[in-house]
Coordinates of C-alpha atoms and ligand atoms in Angstrom, one line a residue:
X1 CA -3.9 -5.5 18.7
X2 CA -3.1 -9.2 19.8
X3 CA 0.3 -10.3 20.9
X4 CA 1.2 -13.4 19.6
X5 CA 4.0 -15.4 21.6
X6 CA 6.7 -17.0 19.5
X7 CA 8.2 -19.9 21.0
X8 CA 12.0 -20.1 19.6
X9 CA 12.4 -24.1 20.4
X10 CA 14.4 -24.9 17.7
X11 CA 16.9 -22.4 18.4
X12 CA 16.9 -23.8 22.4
X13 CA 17.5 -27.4 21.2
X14 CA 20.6 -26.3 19.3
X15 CA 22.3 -23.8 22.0
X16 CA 21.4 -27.0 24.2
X17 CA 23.6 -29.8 22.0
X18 CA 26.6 -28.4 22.4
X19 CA 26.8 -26.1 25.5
X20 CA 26.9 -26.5 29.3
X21 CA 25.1 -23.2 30.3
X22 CA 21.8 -25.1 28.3
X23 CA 19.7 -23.7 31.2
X24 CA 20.5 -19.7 31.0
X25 CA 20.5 -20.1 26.9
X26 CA 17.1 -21.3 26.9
X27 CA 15.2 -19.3 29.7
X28 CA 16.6 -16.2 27.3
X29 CA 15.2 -17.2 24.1
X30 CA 12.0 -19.3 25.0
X31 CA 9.2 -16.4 24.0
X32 CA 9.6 -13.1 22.4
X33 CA 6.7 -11.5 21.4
X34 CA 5.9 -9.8 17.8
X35 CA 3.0 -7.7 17.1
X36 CA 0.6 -8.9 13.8
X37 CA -2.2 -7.9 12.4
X38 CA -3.9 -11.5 12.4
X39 CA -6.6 -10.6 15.2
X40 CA -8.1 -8.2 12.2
X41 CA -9.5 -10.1 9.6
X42 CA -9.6 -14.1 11.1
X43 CA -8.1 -16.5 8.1
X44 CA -10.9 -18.8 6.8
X45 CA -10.6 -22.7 5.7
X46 CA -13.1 -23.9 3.5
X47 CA -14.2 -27.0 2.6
X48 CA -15.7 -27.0 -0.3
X49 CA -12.4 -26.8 -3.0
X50 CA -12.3 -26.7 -6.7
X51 CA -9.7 -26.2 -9.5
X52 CA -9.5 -23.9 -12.5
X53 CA -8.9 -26.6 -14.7
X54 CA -11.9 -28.2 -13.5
X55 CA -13.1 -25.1 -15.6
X56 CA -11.2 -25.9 -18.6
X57 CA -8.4 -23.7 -17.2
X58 CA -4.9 -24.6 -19.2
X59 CA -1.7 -23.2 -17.7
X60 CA 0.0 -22.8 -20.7
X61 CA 0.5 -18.9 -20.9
X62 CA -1.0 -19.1 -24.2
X63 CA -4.2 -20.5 -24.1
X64 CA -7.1 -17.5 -23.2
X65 CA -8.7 -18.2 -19.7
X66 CA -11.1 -15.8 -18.8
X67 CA -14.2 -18.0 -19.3
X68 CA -12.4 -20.7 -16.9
X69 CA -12.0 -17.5 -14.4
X70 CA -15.5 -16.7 -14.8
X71 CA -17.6 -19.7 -14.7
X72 CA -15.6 -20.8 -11.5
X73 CA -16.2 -17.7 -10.1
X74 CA -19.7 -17.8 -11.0
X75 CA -20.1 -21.1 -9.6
X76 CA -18.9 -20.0 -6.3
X77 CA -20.9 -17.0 -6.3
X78 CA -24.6 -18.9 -6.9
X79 CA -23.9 -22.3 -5.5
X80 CA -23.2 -20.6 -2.3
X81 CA -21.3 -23.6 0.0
X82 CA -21.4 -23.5 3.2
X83 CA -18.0 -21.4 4.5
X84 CA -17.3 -20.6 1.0
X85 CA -15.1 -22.4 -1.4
X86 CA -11.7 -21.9 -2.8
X87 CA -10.3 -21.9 -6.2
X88 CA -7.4 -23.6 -6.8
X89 CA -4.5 -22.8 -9.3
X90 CA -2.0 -25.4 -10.4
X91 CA 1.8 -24.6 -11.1
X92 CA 1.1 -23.3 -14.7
X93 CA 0.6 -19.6 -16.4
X94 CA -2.9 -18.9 -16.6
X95 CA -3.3 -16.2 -19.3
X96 CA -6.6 -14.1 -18.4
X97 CA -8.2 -11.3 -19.5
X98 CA -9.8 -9.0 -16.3
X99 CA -12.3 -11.1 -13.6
X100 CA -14.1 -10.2 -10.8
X101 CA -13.9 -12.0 -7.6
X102 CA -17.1 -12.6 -5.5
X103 CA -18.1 -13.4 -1.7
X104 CA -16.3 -16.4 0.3
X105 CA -14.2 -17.2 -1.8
X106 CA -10.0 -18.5 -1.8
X107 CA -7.8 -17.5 -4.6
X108 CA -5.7 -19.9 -3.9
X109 CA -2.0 -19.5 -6.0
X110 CA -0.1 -23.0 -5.5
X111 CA 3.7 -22.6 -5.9
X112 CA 4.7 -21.8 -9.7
X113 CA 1.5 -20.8 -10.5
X114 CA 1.1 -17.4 -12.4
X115 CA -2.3 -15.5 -13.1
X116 CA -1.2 -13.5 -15.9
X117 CA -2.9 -10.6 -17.4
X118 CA -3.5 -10.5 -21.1
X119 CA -2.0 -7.0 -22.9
X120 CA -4.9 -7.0 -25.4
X121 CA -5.3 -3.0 -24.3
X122 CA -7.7 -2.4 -26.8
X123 CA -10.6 -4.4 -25.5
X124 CA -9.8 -4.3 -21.9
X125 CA -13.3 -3.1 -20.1
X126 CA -14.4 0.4 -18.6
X127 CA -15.9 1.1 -15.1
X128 CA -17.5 4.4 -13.6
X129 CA -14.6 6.9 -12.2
X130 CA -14.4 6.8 -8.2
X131 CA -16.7 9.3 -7.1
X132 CA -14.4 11.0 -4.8
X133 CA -11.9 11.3 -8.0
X134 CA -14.8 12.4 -10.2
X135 CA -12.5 11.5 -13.4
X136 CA -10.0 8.8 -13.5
X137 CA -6.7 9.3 -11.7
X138 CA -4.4 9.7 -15.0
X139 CA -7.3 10.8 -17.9
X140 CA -10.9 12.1 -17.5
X141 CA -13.5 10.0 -18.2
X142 CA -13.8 6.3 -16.8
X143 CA -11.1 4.5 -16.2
X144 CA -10.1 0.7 -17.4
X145 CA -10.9 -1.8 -14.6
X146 CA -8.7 -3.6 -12.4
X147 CA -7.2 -6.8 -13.9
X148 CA -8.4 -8.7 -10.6
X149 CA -11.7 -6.7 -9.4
X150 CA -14.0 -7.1 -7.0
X151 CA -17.0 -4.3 -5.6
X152 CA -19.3 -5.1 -2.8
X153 CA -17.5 -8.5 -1.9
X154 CA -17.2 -9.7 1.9
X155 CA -14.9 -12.3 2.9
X156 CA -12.7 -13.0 0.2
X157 CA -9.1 -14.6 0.9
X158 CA -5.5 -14.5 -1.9
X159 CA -3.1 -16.7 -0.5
X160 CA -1.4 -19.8 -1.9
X161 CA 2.4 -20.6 -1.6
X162 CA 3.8 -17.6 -3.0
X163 CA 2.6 -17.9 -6.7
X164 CA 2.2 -14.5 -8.5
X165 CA 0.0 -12.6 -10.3
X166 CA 1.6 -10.7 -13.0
X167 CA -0.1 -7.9 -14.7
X168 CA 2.1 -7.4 -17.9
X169 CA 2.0 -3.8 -17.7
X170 CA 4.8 -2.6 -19.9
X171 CA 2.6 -2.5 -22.8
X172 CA 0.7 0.2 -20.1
X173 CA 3.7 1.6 -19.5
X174 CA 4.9 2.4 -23.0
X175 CA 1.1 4.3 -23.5
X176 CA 1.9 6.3 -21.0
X177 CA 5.1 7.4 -22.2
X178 CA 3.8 7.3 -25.3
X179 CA 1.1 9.6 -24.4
X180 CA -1.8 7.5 -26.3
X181 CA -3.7 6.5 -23.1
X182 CA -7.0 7.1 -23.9
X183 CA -8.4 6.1 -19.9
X184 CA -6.6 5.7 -16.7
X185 CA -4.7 2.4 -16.6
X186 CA -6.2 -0.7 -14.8
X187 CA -4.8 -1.7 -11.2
X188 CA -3.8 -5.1 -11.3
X189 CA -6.0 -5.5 -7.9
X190 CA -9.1 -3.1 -6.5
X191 CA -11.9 -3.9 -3.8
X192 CA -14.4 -1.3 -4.2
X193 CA -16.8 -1.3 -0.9
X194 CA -15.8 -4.4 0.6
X195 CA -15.2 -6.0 4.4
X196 CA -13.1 -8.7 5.8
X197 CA -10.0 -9.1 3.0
X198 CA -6.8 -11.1 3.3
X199 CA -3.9 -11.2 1.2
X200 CA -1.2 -12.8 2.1
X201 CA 1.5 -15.1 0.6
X202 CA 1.1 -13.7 -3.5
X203 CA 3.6 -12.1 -5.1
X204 CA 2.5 -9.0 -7.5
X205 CA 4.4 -8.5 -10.4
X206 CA 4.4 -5.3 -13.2
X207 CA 1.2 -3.8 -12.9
X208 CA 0.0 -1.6 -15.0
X209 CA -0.8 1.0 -12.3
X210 CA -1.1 1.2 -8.6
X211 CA -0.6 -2.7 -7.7
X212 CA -3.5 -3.0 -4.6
X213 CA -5.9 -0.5 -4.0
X214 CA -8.6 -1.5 -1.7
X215 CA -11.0 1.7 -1.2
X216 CA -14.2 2.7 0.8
X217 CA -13.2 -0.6 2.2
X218 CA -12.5 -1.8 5.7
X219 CA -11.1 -4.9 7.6
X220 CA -8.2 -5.4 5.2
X221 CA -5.1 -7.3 6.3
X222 CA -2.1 -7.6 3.6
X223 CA 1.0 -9.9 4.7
X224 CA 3.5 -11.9 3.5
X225 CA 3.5 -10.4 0.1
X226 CA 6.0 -9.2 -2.6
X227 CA 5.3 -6.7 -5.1
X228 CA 7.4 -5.8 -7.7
X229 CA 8.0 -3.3 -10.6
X230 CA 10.6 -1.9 -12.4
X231 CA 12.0 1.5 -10.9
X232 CA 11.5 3.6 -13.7
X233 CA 7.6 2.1 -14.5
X234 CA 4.8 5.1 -13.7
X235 CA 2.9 5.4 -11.0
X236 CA 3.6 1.5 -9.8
X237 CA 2.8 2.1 -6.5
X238 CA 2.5 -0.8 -4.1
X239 CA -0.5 -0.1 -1.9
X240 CA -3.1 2.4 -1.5
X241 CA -5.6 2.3 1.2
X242 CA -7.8 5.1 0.1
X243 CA -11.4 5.4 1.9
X244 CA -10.6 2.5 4.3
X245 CA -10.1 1.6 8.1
X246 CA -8.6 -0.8 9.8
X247 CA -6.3 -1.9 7.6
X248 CA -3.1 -4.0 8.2
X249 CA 0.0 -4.1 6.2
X250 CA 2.9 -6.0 6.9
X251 CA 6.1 -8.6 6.7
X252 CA 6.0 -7.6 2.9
X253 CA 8.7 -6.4 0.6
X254 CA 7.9 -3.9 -2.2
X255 CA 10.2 -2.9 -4.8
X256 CA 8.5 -0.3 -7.3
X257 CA 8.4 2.4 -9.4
X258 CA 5.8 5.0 -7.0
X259 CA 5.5 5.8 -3.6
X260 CA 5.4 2.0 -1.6
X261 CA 2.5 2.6 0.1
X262 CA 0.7 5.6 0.3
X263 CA -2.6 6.3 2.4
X264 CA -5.2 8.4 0.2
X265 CA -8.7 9.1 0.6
X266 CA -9.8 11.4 -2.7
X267 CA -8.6 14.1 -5.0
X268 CA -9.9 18.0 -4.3
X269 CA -13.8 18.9 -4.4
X270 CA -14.7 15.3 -5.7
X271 CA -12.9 13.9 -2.4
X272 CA -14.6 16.9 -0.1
X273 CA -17.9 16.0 -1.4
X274 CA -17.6 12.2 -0.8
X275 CA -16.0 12.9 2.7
X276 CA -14.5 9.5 3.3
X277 CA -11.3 9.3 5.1
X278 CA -8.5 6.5 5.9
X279 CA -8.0 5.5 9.2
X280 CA -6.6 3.4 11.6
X281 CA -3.9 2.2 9.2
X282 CA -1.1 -0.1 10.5
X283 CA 2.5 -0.3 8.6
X284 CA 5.0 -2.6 10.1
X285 CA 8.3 -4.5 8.8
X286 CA 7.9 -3.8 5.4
X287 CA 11.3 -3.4 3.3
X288 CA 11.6 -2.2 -0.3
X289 CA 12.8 0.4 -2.4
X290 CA 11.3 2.9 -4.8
X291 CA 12.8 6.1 -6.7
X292 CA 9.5 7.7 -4.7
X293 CA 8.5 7.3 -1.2
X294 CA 8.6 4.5 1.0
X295 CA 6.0 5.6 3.7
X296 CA 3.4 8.1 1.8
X297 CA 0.5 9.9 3.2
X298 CA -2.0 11.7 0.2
X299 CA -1.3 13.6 -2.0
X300 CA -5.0 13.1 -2.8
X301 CA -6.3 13.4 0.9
X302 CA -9.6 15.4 0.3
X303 CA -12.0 12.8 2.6
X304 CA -9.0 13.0 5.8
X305 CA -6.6 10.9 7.3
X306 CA -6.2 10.1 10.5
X307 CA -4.7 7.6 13.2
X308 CA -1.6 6.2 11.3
X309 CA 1.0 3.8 12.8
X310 CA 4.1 2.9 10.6
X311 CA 6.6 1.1 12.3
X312 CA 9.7 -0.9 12.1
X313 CA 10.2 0.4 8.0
X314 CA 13.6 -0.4 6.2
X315 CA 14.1 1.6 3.1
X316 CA 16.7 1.2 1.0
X317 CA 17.9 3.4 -2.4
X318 CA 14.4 5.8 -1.9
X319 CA 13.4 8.9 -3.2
X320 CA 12.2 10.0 0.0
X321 CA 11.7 7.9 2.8
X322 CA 8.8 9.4 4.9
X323 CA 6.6 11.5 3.0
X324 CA 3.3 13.7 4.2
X325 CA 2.0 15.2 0.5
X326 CA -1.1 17.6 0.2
X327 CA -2.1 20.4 -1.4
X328 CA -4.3 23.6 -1.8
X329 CA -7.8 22.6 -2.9
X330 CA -7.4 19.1 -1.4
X331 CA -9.6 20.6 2.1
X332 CA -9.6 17.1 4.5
X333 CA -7.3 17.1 7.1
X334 CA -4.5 14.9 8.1
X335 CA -4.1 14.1 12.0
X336 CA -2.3 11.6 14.4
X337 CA 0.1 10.1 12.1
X338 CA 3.2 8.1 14.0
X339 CA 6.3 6.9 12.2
X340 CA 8.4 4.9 14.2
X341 CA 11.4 3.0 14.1
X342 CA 12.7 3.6 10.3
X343 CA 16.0 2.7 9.0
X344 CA 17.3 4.2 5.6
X345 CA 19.5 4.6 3.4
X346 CA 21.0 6.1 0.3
X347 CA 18.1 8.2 0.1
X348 CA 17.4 11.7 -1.7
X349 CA 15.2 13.3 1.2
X350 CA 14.6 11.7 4.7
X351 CA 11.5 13.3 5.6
X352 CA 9.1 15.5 3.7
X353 CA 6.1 17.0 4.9
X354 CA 4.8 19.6 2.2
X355 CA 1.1 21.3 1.3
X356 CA 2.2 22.3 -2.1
X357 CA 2.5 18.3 -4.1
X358 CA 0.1 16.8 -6.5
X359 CA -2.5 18.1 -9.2
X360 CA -5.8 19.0 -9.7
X361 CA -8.5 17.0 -11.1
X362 CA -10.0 20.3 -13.3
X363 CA -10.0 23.7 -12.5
X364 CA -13.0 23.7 -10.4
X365 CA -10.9 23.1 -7.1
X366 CA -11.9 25.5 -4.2
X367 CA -8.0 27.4 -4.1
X368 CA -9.9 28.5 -0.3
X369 CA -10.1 24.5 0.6
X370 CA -6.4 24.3 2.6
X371 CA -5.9 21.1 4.3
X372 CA -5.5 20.8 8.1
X373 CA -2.0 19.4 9.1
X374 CA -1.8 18.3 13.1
X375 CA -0.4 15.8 14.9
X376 CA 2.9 13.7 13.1
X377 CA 4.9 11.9 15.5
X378 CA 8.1 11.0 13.8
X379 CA 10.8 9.2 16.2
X380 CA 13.5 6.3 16.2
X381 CA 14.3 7.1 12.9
X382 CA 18.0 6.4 11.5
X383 CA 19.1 7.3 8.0
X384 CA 22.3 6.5 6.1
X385 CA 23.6 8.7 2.6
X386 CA 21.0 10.6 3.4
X387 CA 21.3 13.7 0.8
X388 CA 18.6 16.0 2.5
X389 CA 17.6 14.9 6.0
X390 CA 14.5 16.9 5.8
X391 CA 11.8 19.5 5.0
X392 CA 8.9 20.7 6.6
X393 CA 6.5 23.3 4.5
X394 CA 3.2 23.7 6.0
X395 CA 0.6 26.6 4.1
X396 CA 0.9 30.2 4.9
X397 CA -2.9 30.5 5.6
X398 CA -3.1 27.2 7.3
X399 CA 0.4 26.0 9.1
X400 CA 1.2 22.4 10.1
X401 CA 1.2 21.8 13.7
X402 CA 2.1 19.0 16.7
X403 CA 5.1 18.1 14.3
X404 CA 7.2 16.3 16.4
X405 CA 11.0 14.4 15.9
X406 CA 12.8 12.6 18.3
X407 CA 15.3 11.0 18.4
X408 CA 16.5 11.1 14.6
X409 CA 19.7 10.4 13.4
X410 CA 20.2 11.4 9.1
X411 CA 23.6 11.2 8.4
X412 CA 24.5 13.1 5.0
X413 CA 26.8 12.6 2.2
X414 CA 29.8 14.5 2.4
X415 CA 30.1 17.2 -0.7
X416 CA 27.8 20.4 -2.4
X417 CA 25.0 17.7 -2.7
X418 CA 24.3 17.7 0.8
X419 CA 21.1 20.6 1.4
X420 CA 20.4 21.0 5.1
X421 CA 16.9 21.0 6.6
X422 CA 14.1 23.4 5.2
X423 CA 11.3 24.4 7.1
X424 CA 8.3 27.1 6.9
X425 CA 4.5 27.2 8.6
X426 CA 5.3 24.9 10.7
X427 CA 5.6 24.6 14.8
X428 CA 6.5 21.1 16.8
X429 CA 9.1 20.0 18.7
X430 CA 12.1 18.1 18.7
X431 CA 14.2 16.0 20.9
X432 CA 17.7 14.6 20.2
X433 CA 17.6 15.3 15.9
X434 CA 20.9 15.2 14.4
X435 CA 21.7 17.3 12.1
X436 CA 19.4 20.3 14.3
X437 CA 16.4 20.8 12.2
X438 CA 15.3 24.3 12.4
X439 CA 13.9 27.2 14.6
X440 CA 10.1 26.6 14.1
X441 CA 10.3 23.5 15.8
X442 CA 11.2 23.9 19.4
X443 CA 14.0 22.0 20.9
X444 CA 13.0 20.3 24.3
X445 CA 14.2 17.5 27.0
X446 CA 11.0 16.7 27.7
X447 CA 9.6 12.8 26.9
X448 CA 5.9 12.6 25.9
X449 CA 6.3 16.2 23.8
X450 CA 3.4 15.7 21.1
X451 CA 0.8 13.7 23.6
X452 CA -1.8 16.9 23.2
X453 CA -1.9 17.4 19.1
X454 CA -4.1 14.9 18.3
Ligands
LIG501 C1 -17.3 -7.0 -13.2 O1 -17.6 -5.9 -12.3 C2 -17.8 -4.7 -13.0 C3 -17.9 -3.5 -12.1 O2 -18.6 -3.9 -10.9 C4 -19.1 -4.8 -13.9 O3 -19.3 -3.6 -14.7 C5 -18.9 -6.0 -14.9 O4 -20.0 -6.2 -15.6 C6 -18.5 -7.2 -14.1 N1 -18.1 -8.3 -15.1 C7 -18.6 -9.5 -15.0 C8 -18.0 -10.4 -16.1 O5 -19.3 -9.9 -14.1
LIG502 C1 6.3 -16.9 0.9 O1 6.9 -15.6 1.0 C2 6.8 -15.1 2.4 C3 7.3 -13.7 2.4 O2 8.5 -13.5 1.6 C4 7.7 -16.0 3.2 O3 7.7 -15.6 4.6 C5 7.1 -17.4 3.2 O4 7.9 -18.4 3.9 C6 7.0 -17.9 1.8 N1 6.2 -19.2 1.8 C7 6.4 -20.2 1.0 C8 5.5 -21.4 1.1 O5 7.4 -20.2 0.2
LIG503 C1 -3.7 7.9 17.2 O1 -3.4 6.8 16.4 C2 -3.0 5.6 17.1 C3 -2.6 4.6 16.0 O2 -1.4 5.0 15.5 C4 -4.2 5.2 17.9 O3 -3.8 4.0 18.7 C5 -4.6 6.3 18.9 O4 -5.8 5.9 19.6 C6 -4.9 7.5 18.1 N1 -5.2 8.6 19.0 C7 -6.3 9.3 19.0 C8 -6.5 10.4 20.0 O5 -7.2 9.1 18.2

């Protein structure tokens, strides 16, 4: 990954106006350096621009867009200009029913601008299930497709100045509560076998489901983004790599009702048979807040996951904070996960690592399929009001190994709330965890403990 050097001028020119030690100030703040996921997927310009409203496009938030969406998008995808051409949309709410984005192209939000998805639920279109989910997610069957959709696309940019795409998803919401959901609910964003994505500088608002879920995809960097739900809407999750590599998350805030991010890759046999895992997934400075999990791996983990790195996480008012979900049936395995420098607080459980969470698809789920657990690197981690620091359950018949803490510091709440750690199948090693953890995981000096697991 590329190291970008930040050069804090500003900062030197003010220390320098008023103090005599001008020199020392400025040879200590003139570079830091910041890790970022920009060297990924490079950001494109293009050239060729054009407007929704060139497309009859009216930012009223009554008026019905989707042919506007359409055409434009149409025109970009078979008049093919040279490095690809951006759509513009003015301040304004763009009321839409669902679209499909194509290849080199910009969605391009300008401040104050708001794609916002219509609630008429009753004529909102079906799509195939994912074939490693052999049903959708939530119902069997197909499953309603994303609000903003996009399968087989390469190069394709979100940005703007922070405008937001709203998905209106309490009508969703109230289905599911309701129990009259007839499909899965729509995402508010999917890419379905796709390369080379960016989106940065968008804020997501109420989806109906998972906010972002980009799967057998690759080459996927997500920045600069907000994404927002209410706590108590299902399954808002904020993003869900599932199927992909190389993917880059970060500098985002996410404030939801599900698990803020949460690496999948497929649910039981459908998952086994499609074989597709998640890897090389980067997670850094992203803060937020969730009655779930901030940092999740699975539950739905059937294709494998391997060769995470979350780093530099601030969780605040969490179910859990780090979470590792599988189950019997799911098979795949999950290896080489990191989770470093985590700050939270007020949370229910710190870290949970468990092989008995999530459902089944059907009952056709091998029950011999047990997932293979090895390799989870958890360290730096710092928790506040922390009413269980941990748990650690791997599977009788196939234990968890190469689980290794250091330096963790979960302070509790005083009073009969406060359960100490809980662990079972498990073996590891710790260094330096406060409160003690338990006896399956070995207690050691030694720097560098995990290195072999993986
Ligand atoms: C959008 O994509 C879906 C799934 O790929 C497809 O079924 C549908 O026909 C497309 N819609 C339009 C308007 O192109
Ligand atoms: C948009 O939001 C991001 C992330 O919160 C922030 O870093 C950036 O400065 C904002 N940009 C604009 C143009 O407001
Ligand atoms: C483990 O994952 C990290 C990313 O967190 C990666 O850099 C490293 O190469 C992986 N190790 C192995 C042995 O694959």
């Amino acid at each position: 990954m590329p190291r970008v050097r930040v050069r804090i001028l500003l900062a030197v020119v003010a220390l320098c106006l008023g103090l005599s030690s001008c020199q020392l100030a400025s040879a200590a703040v003139e570079e830091g350096s910041v890790l970022t996921c920009s060297g990924i997927v490079p950001m494109r310009y293009r050239n060729d621009k054009i407007s929704i409203t060139d497309f009859g496009g009216v930012g009223d938030g009554k008026t019905l867009n989707t042919k506007a969406f359409r055409e434009a998008i149409y025109r970009i995808q078979h008049l093919r200009r040279r490095g690809g051409t951006l759509l513009y949309i003015p301040p304004g709410v763009y009321l839409t029913e669902s679209f499909n984005l194509t290849s080199h192209m910009t969605l391009y939000l300008a401040k104050d601008a708001v794609i916002k998805a219509t609630q008429n639920t009753w004529n909102w279109p079906l799509i195939a299930p994912l074939p490693s989910y052999g049903r959708g997610r939530e119902r069997p069957g197909g499953r309603y497709m994303s609000f903003i959709h996009a399968d087989g696309v390469h190069d394709v940019v979100i940005t703007g100045e922070n405008g937001t795409i709203d998905g209106q998803g309490d009508i969703w919401w109230n289905m599911w509560r309701q129990r009259t959901l007839q499909f899965t609910r729509p995402n508010l964003i999917e890419f379905i076998h796709s390369t080379g994505i960016i989106i940065s500088n968008v804020i997501f608002r109420n989806s109906p489901f998972w906010n972002i879920h980009p799967v057998y995809s690759s080459n996927i960097v997500i920045r600069y983004v907000t994404i927002l739900a209410p706590a108590d809407s299902p399954n808002t999750d904020g993003i869900d790599p599932d199927s992909c590599s190389n993917v880059c998350i970060e500098d985002s805030y996410i404030s939801v009702g599900d698990d803020l991010v949460a690496v999948k890759s497929g649910w039981d046999e459908y998952g086994i048979a499609y074989g597709r895992p998640s890897s090389d997934i980067t997670i850094r400075r992203v803060t937020g807040s969730s009655p779930f999990a901030g940092i999740a791996v699975g539950s739905e983990t059937s294709g494998g996951v391997k060769n995470v790195l979350a780093e530099h996480i601030n969780l605040y008012n969490m179910g859990v904070g780090i979470h590792v979900k599988t189950n019997i049936g799911r098979g795949g395995f999950i290896r080489n996960l990191t989770f470093s420098n985590v700050y939270m607080e007020n949370v229910r459980k710190g870290i949970k690592i468990a092989g008995d969470v999530g459902d089944h698809p059907d009952d056709k789920f091998n029950p011999n399929a047990l997932p293979v657990v090895k390799g989870i690197v958890l360290q730096s981690i710092w928790g506040e009001k922390v009413m269980q620091p941990g748990l650690i359950m791997g599977l009788k018949n196939s234990p968890f190994t190469g689980i290794c803490l250091s330096n963790i510091n979960l302070h509790g709440v005083p009073g009969p709330r406060y359960t100490p750690w809980k662990c079972s199948d498990v073996s590891g090693a710790t260094s330096q965890v406060s409160p003690w953890p338990c006896s399956e995981l070995t207690s050691t000096k030694q720097a560098g403990i995990c290195s072999d697991h993986f």
